[in-house]
Amino acid sequence: MIDGDTLVRQSGMMEVPPGEGESFRSIEGAFSYYDLKGAITWIPEEYALDHVEAKDMDGYLSINAWYQSESDDTEGIAFRCIQYQDPKELVERIEIEREGGEEEHANGITYFLTRNKETLRAVWNSDDCLFSLKGNVTEA
């Protein structure tokens, strides 16, 4: 729901005004539209959805969401899901994305953490998708 220029949460669904092209009002909407499972379920409470975009390219689908916070003067938090049509390409990309990361486990998911200055990046895969979450957040 939009209250003036303020983004507010309602029933756990974060909404933004509709955009042009392949923009979506929520990450759940993009995942539903493309019939994907495993949408992100956790973002720090002080962050709100800024926008969601999807690109259905030849060979892969990319869904990207950006979250912003008034207390974060960096680029915020970026979430990405890439679904590859060729399973071999997915395996190759997973190997590249995990390189140099520390293996961690939470809620039955194995993910890899890398850090570049103050930016933490988590990478994991599920089914035929590669996910990443990047931003100025802590490992906890």
Coordinates of N, CA and C in Angstrom, one line a residue:
M1 N 0.8 -1.2 0.0 CA 0.0 0.0 0.0 C 0.9 1.2 0.0
I2 N 0.5 2.3 -0.7 CA 1.3 3.5 -0.8 C 0.6 4.6 0.0
D3 N 1.4 5.2 0.9 CA 0.8 6.2 1.8 C 1.6 7.5 1.5
G4 N 1.1 8.3 0.6 CA 1.9 9.5 0.1 C 3.2 9.0 -0.6
D5 N 4.3 9.5 -0.2 CA 5.6 9.0 -0.8 C 6.2 7.9 0.0
T6 N 5.6 7.4 1.1 CA 6.1 6.4 2.0 C 5.7 5.0 1.6
L7 N 6.7 4.1 1.5 CA 6.4 2.7 1.3 C 6.0 2.1 2.6
V8 N 4.9 1.4 2.7 CA 4.6 0.7 4.0 C 4.3 -0.8 3.7
R9 N 4.5 -1.6 4.7 CA 4.2 -3.0 4.6 C 2.8 -3.3 5.0
Q10 N 2.2 -4.2 4.3 CA 0.9 -4.6 4.6 C 0.8 -6.1 4.4
S11 N 0.4 -6.9 5.5 CA 0.3 -8.3 5.4 C 1.6 -9.0 4.9
G12 N 2.7 -8.4 5.2 CA 4.0 -9.0 4.8 C 4.3 -8.8 3.3
M13 N 3.4 -8.2 2.5 CA 3.7 -8.0 1.1 C 4.2 -6.6 0.9
M14 N 5.3 -6.4 0.3 CA 5.8 -5.1 0.0 C 5.4 -4.7 -1.4
E15 N 4.9 -3.5 -1.5 CA 4.4 -3.0 -2.8 C 5.1 -1.7 -3.2
V16 N 5.2 -1.6 -4.5 CA 5.7 -0.3 -5.0 C 4.8 0.1 -6.2
P17 N 4.8 1.3 -6.6 CA 4.0 1.7 -7.8 C 4.4 0.9 -9.0
P18 N 3.5 0.6 -9.9 CA 3.9 -0.1 -11.1 C 4.8 0.7 -12.0
G19 N 5.8 0.0 -12.6 CA 6.7 0.7 -13.4 C 6.5 0.4 -14.9
E20 N 7.4 0.7 -15.7 CA 7.3 0.4 -17.1 C 8.0 -0.8 -17.5
G21 N 7.7 -1.4 -18.6 CA 8.4 -2.6 -19.1 C 8.1 -3.8 -18.2
E22 N 9.1 -4.5 -17.8 CA 8.9 -5.8 -17.1 C 9.2 -5.5 -15.6
S23 N 8.6 -4.5 -15.0 CA 8.7 -4.2 -13.6 C 7.5 -4.9 -12.9
F24 N 7.7 -5.2 -11.6 CA 6.7 -5.8 -10.8 C 6.5 -5.0 -9.6
R25 N 5.3 -5.2 -9.0 CA 5.0 -4.5 -7.7 C 5.6 -5.2 -6.5
S26 N 6.0 -6.5 -6.6 CA 6.6 -7.2 -5.5 C 7.4 -8.3 -6.1
I27 N 8.4 -8.8 -5.2 CA 9.2 -9.9 -5.6 C 8.3 -11.2 -5.7
E28 N 7.3 -11.3 -4.9 CA 6.4 -12.4 -4.9 C 5.6 -12.4 -6.3
G29 N 5.3 -11.2 -6.8 CA 4.6 -11.1 -8.0 C 5.4 -11.6 -9.2
A30 N 6.7 -11.2 -9.2 CA 7.6 -11.7 -10.2 C 7.8 -13.2 -10.2
F31 N 8.0 -13.7 -9.0 CA 8.2 -15.2 -8.9 C 6.9 -15.9 -9.3
S32 N 5.7 -15.4 -9.0 CA 4.5 -16.0 -9.3 C 4.3 -16.0 -10.9
Y33 N 4.6 -14.8 -11.5 CA 4.4 -14.6 -12.9 C 5.2 -15.7 -13.7
Y34 N 6.5 -15.9 -13.2 CA 7.4 -16.8 -13.9 C 7.3 -18.2 -13.3
D35 N 6.4 -18.5 -12.4 CA 6.2 -19.8 -11.8 C 7.5 -20.3 -11.1
L36 N 8.2 -19.5 -10.4 CA 9.4 -19.9 -9.7 C 9.1 -20.0 -8.2
K37 N 9.8 -20.9 -7.5 CA 9.6 -21.1 -6.1 C 10.9 -20.5 -5.4
G38 N 10.8 -20.3 -4.1 CA 12.0 -19.9 -3.4 C 12.2 -18.4 -3.3
A39 N 11.2 -17.6 -3.4 CA 11.4 -16.1 -3.3 C 12.0 -15.8 -1.9
I40 N 12.7 -14.8 -1.9 CA 13.4 -14.3 -0.7 C 12.4 -14.0 0.4
T41 N 12.6 -14.4 1.6 CA 11.7 -14.2 2.7 C 12.2 -13.3 3.8
W42 N 13.5 -12.9 3.7 CA 14.0 -12.1 4.8 C 14.8 -10.9 4.2
I43 N 14.5 -9.7 4.7 CA 15.2 -8.5 4.5 C 15.1 -7.8 5.8
P44 N 16.2 -7.1 6.3 CA 16.1 -6.4 7.5 C 14.9 -5.5 7.6
E45 N 14.3 -5.4 8.8 CA 13.0 -4.6 8.9 C 13.1 -3.2 8.5
E46 N 14.2 -2.5 8.6 CA 14.3 -1.1 8.3 C 14.4 -0.9 6.8
Y47 N 14.4 -1.9 6.0 CA 14.5 -1.8 4.5 C 13.1 -2.0 3.9
A48 N 12.8 -1.3 2.8 CA 11.6 -1.4 2.1 C 11.9 -1.6 0.6
L49 N 11.1 -2.3 -0.1 CA 11.3 -2.6 -1.5 C 11.3 -1.3 -2.3
D50 N 12.3 -1.1 -3.1 CA 12.4 0.1 -4.0 C 11.8 -0.3 -5.4
H51 N 12.3 -1.4 -6.0 CA 11.7 -1.8 -7.3 C 12.2 -3.2 -7.6
V52 N 11.4 -3.9 -8.5 CA 11.7 -5.2 -9.0 C 11.7 -5.2 -10.5
E53 N 12.7 -5.8 -11.1 CA 12.7 -5.9 -12.6 C 13.0 -7.4 -12.9
A54 N 12.5 -7.8 -14.1 CA 12.8 -9.1 -14.6 C 13.2 -9.0 -16.1
K55 N 14.1 -9.8 -16.5 CA 14.6 -9.8 -17.9 C 14.6 -11.3 -18.3
D56 N 13.7 -11.6 -19.3 CA 13.6 -12.9 -19.8 C 14.4 -13.0 -21.1
M57 N 15.7 -13.4 -20.9 CA 16.6 -13.4 -22.1 C 16.7 -14.8 -22.7
D58 N 17.4 -14.9 -23.8 CA 17.6 -16.1 -24.5 C 18.5 -17.0 -23.6
G59 N 18.1 -18.0 -23.0 CA 19.0 -18.9 -22.2 C 18.8 -18.7 -20.7
Y60 N 18.3 -17.6 -20.3 CA 18.1 -17.4 -18.8 C 17.1 -16.3 -18.5
L61 N 16.6 -16.4 -17.3 CA 15.7 -15.4 -16.7 C 16.4 -14.8 -15.5
S62 N 16.4 -13.4 -15.4 CA 17.0 -12.7 -14.3 C 15.9 -11.9 -13.6
I63 N 15.7 -12.1 -12.3 CA 14.8 -11.3 -11.5 C 15.7 -10.5 -10.5
N64 N 15.6 -9.2 -10.4 CA 16.4 -8.4 -9.5 C 15.4 -7.5 -8.7
A65 N 15.7 -7.4 -7.4 CA 15.0 -6.5 -6.5 C 16.0 -5.7 -5.7
W66 N 15.6 -4.4 -5.5 CA 16.4 -3.5 -4.7 C 15.6 -3.0 -3.5
Y67 N 16.3 -3.0 -2.4 CA 15.7 -2.6 -1.1 C 16.5 -1.4 -0.6
Q68 N 15.8 -0.4 0.0 CA 16.4 0.8 0.5 C 16.0 1.0 1.9
S69 N 16.9 1.8 2.7 CA 16.6 2.2 4.0 C 17.1 3.6 4.2
E70 N 16.4 4.4 5.0 CA 16.8 5.8 5.3 C 18.1 5.8 6.0
S71 N 18.4 4.7 6.8 CA 19.6 4.7 7.6 C 20.8 4.2 6.8
D72 N 20.6 3.7 5.6 CA 21.7 3.2 4.8 C 22.0 4.1 3.6
D73 N 23.1 4.8 3.7 CA 23.5 5.7 2.6 C 24.3 5.0 1.5
T74 N 24.3 3.7 1.5 CA 25.0 3.0 0.4 C 23.9 2.6 -0.6
E75 N 24.2 1.7 -1.5 CA 23.2 1.3 -2.5 C 22.1 0.4 -2.0
G76 N 22.0 0.2 -0.7 CA 21.0 -0.6 -0.2 C 21.3 -2.1 -0.3
I77 N 20.2 -2.9 -0.5 CA 20.4 -4.4 -0.6 C 19.9 -4.8 -1.9
A78 N 20.6 -5.6 -2.6 CA 20.2 -6.1 -3.9 C 20.0 -7.6 -3.9
F79 N 18.9 -8.1 -4.4 CA 18.6 -9.5 -4.5 C 18.5 -9.9 -5.9
R80 N 19.1 -11.1 -6.3 CA 19.1 -11.5 -7.7 C 18.7 -13.0 -7.7
C81 N 17.9 -13.4 -8.7 CA 17.6 -14.7 -9.0 C 17.8 -14.9 -10.5
I82 N 18.7 -15.9 -10.8 CA 18.9 -16.2 -12.2 C 18.5 -17.7 -12.5
Q83 N 17.6 -17.9 -13.4 CA 17.2 -19.3 -13.8 C 17.8 -19.5 -15.2
Y84 N 18.6 -20.6 -15.3 CA 19.2 -20.9 -16.5 C 18.5 -22.1 -17.2
Q85 N 18.3 -22.0 -18.5 CA 17.6 -23.1 -19.2 C 18.5 -24.3 -19.4
D86 N 19.8 -24.1 -19.5 CA 20.8 -25.2 -19.6 C 21.4 -25.5 -18.2
P87 N 21.1 -26.7 -17.7 CA 21.6 -27.1 -16.4 C 23.1 -27.0 -16.3
K88 N 23.8 -27.3 -17.4 CA 25.3 -27.2 -17.4 C 25.8 -25.8 -17.1
E89 N 25.1 -24.8 -17.7 CA 25.5 -23.4 -17.5 C 25.3 -23.0 -16.1
L90 N 24.2 -23.5 -15.5 CA 23.9 -23.3 -14.0 C 25.1 -23.8 -13.2
V91 N 25.5 -25.0 -13.4 CA 26.6 -25.6 -12.6 C 27.9 -24.8 -12.8
E92 N 28.2 -24.4 -14.0 CA 29.4 -23.6 -14.2 C 29.3 -22.2 -13.5
R93 N 28.1 -21.6 -13.6 CA 28.0 -20.3 -13.0 C 28.0 -20.4 -11.4
I94 N 27.5 -21.5 -10.9 CA 27.5 -21.7 -9.4 C 29.0 -21.7 -9.0
E95 N 29.8 -22.5 -9.7 CA 31.2 -22.6 -9.4 C 31.9 -21.2 -9.4
I96 N 31.6 -20.4 -10.4 CA 32.2 -19.1 -10.4 C 31.8 -18.2 -9.3
E97 N 30.5 -18.2 -9.0 CA 29.9 -17.4 -7.9 C 30.4 -17.8 -6.5
R98 N 30.6 -19.0 -6.3 CA 31.0 -19.5 -5.0 C 32.5 -19.4 -4.7
E99 N 33.3 -19.1 -5.7 CA 34.8 -19.1 -5.6 C 35.2 -18.0 -4.5
G100 N 36.0 -18.5 -3.6 CA 36.5 -17.6 -2.6 C 35.6 -17.4 -1.4
G101 N 34.4 -18.0 -1.5 CA 33.4 -17.8 -0.4 C 33.5 -18.7 0.7
E102 N 33.1 -18.3 1.9 CA 33.1 -19.2 3.1 C 31.7 -19.9 3.1
E103 N 31.8 -21.3 3.2 CA 30.5 -22.0 3.3 C 29.8 -21.9 4.6
E104 N 28.5 -21.6 4.6 CA 27.7 -21.5 5.7 C 26.4 -22.3 5.6
H105 N 25.7 -22.6 6.6 CA 24.5 -23.4 6.6 C 23.5 -22.7 7.5
A106 N 22.2 -22.6 7.0 CA 21.1 -22.1 7.8 C 19.8 -22.6 7.2
N107 N 18.9 -23.0 8.0 CA 17.6 -23.5 7.6 C 17.6 -24.5 6.4
G108 N 18.6 -25.4 6.5 CA 18.7 -26.4 5.4 C 19.3 -25.9 4.1
I109 N 19.8 -24.7 4.1 CA 20.4 -24.2 2.8 C 21.9 -24.0 3.0
T110 N 22.7 -24.4 2.0 CA 24.1 -24.1 2.0 C 24.3 -22.9 1.2
Y111 N 25.0 -21.9 1.7 CA 25.3 -20.7 1.0 C 26.7 -20.3 1.2
F112 N 27.2 -19.4 0.4 CA 28.6 -19.0 0.4 C 28.6 -17.5 0.6
L113 N 29.5 -17.0 1.6 CA 29.6 -15.6 1.9 C 30.9 -15.1 1.4
T114 N 30.9 -13.9 0.8 CA 32.1 -13.2 0.4 C 31.9 -11.7 0.8
R115 N 33.0 -11.1 1.1 CA 32.9 -9.7 1.5 C 33.9 -8.8 0.7
N116 N 33.4 -7.6 0.3 CA 34.1 -6.6 -0.4 C 34.0 -5.3 0.3
K117 N 34.9 -5.0 1.1 CA 34.9 -3.8 2.0 C 33.7 -4.0 3.0
E118 N 32.7 -3.1 2.9 CA 31.5 -3.2 3.8 C 30.4 -4.0 3.2
T119 N 30.5 -4.5 2.0 CA 29.4 -5.2 1.3 C 29.6 -6.7 1.5
L120 N 28.5 -7.3 2.1 CA 28.5 -8.7 2.2 C 27.6 -9.3 1.1
R121 N 28.0 -10.5 0.6 CA 27.3 -11.1 -0.5 C 27.1 -12.6 -0.1
A122 N 25.9 -13.0 -0.2 CA 25.5 -14.4 0.0 C 25.1 -15.0 -1.3
V123 N 25.5 -16.2 -1.6 CA 25.1 -16.9 -2.9 C 24.7 -18.3 -2.5
W124 N 23.6 -18.7 -3.1 CA 23.1 -20.1 -2.9 C 22.3 -20.5 -4.2
N125 N 22.0 -21.8 -4.3 CA 21.2 -22.3 -5.4 C 20.1 -23.2 -4.9
S126 N 19.1 -23.2 -5.7 CA 17.9 -24.1 -5.4 C 17.3 -24.5 -6.7
D127 N 17.1 -25.7 -6.9 CA 16.5 -26.2 -8.1 C 17.4 -25.7 -9.3
D128 N 16.8 -25.0 -10.2 CA 17.5 -24.5 -11.4 C 17.8 -23.0 -11.3
C129 N 17.8 -22.5 -10.1 CA 18.1 -21.0 -9.9 C 19.3 -20.8 -9.1
L130 N 20.0 -19.7 -9.4 CA 21.1 -19.2 -8.6 C 20.6 -17.9 -8.0
F131 N 20.8 -17.8 -6.6 CA 20.3 -16.6 -5.9 C 21.5 -15.9 -5.3
S132 N 21.4 -14.6 -5.2 CA 22.4 -13.8 -4.4 C 21.7 -12.6 -3.7
L133 N 22.3 -12.3 -2.6 CA 21.8 -11.2 -1.8 C 23.1 -10.4 -1.4
K134 N 23.1 -9.1 -1.7 CA 24.3 -8.3 -1.6 C 23.9 -6.9 -0.9
G135 N 24.7 -6.5 0.1 CA 24.5 -5.2 0.7 C 25.3 -5.0 1.9
N136 N 25.0 -3.9 2.6 CA 25.6 -3.5 3.8 C 24.9 -4.1 5.0
V137 N 25.0 -5.4 5.2 CA 24.3 -6.1 6.3 C 25.4 -7.0 7.0
T138 N 25.0 -7.5 8.2 CA 25.9 -8.3 8.9 C 25.7 -9.8 8.6
E139 N 26.6 -10.6 9.0 CA 26.5 -12.1 8.7 C 25.3 -12.6 9.6
A140 N 25.1 -12.0 10.7 CA 24.0 -12.5 11.6 C 22.6 -12.2 10.9

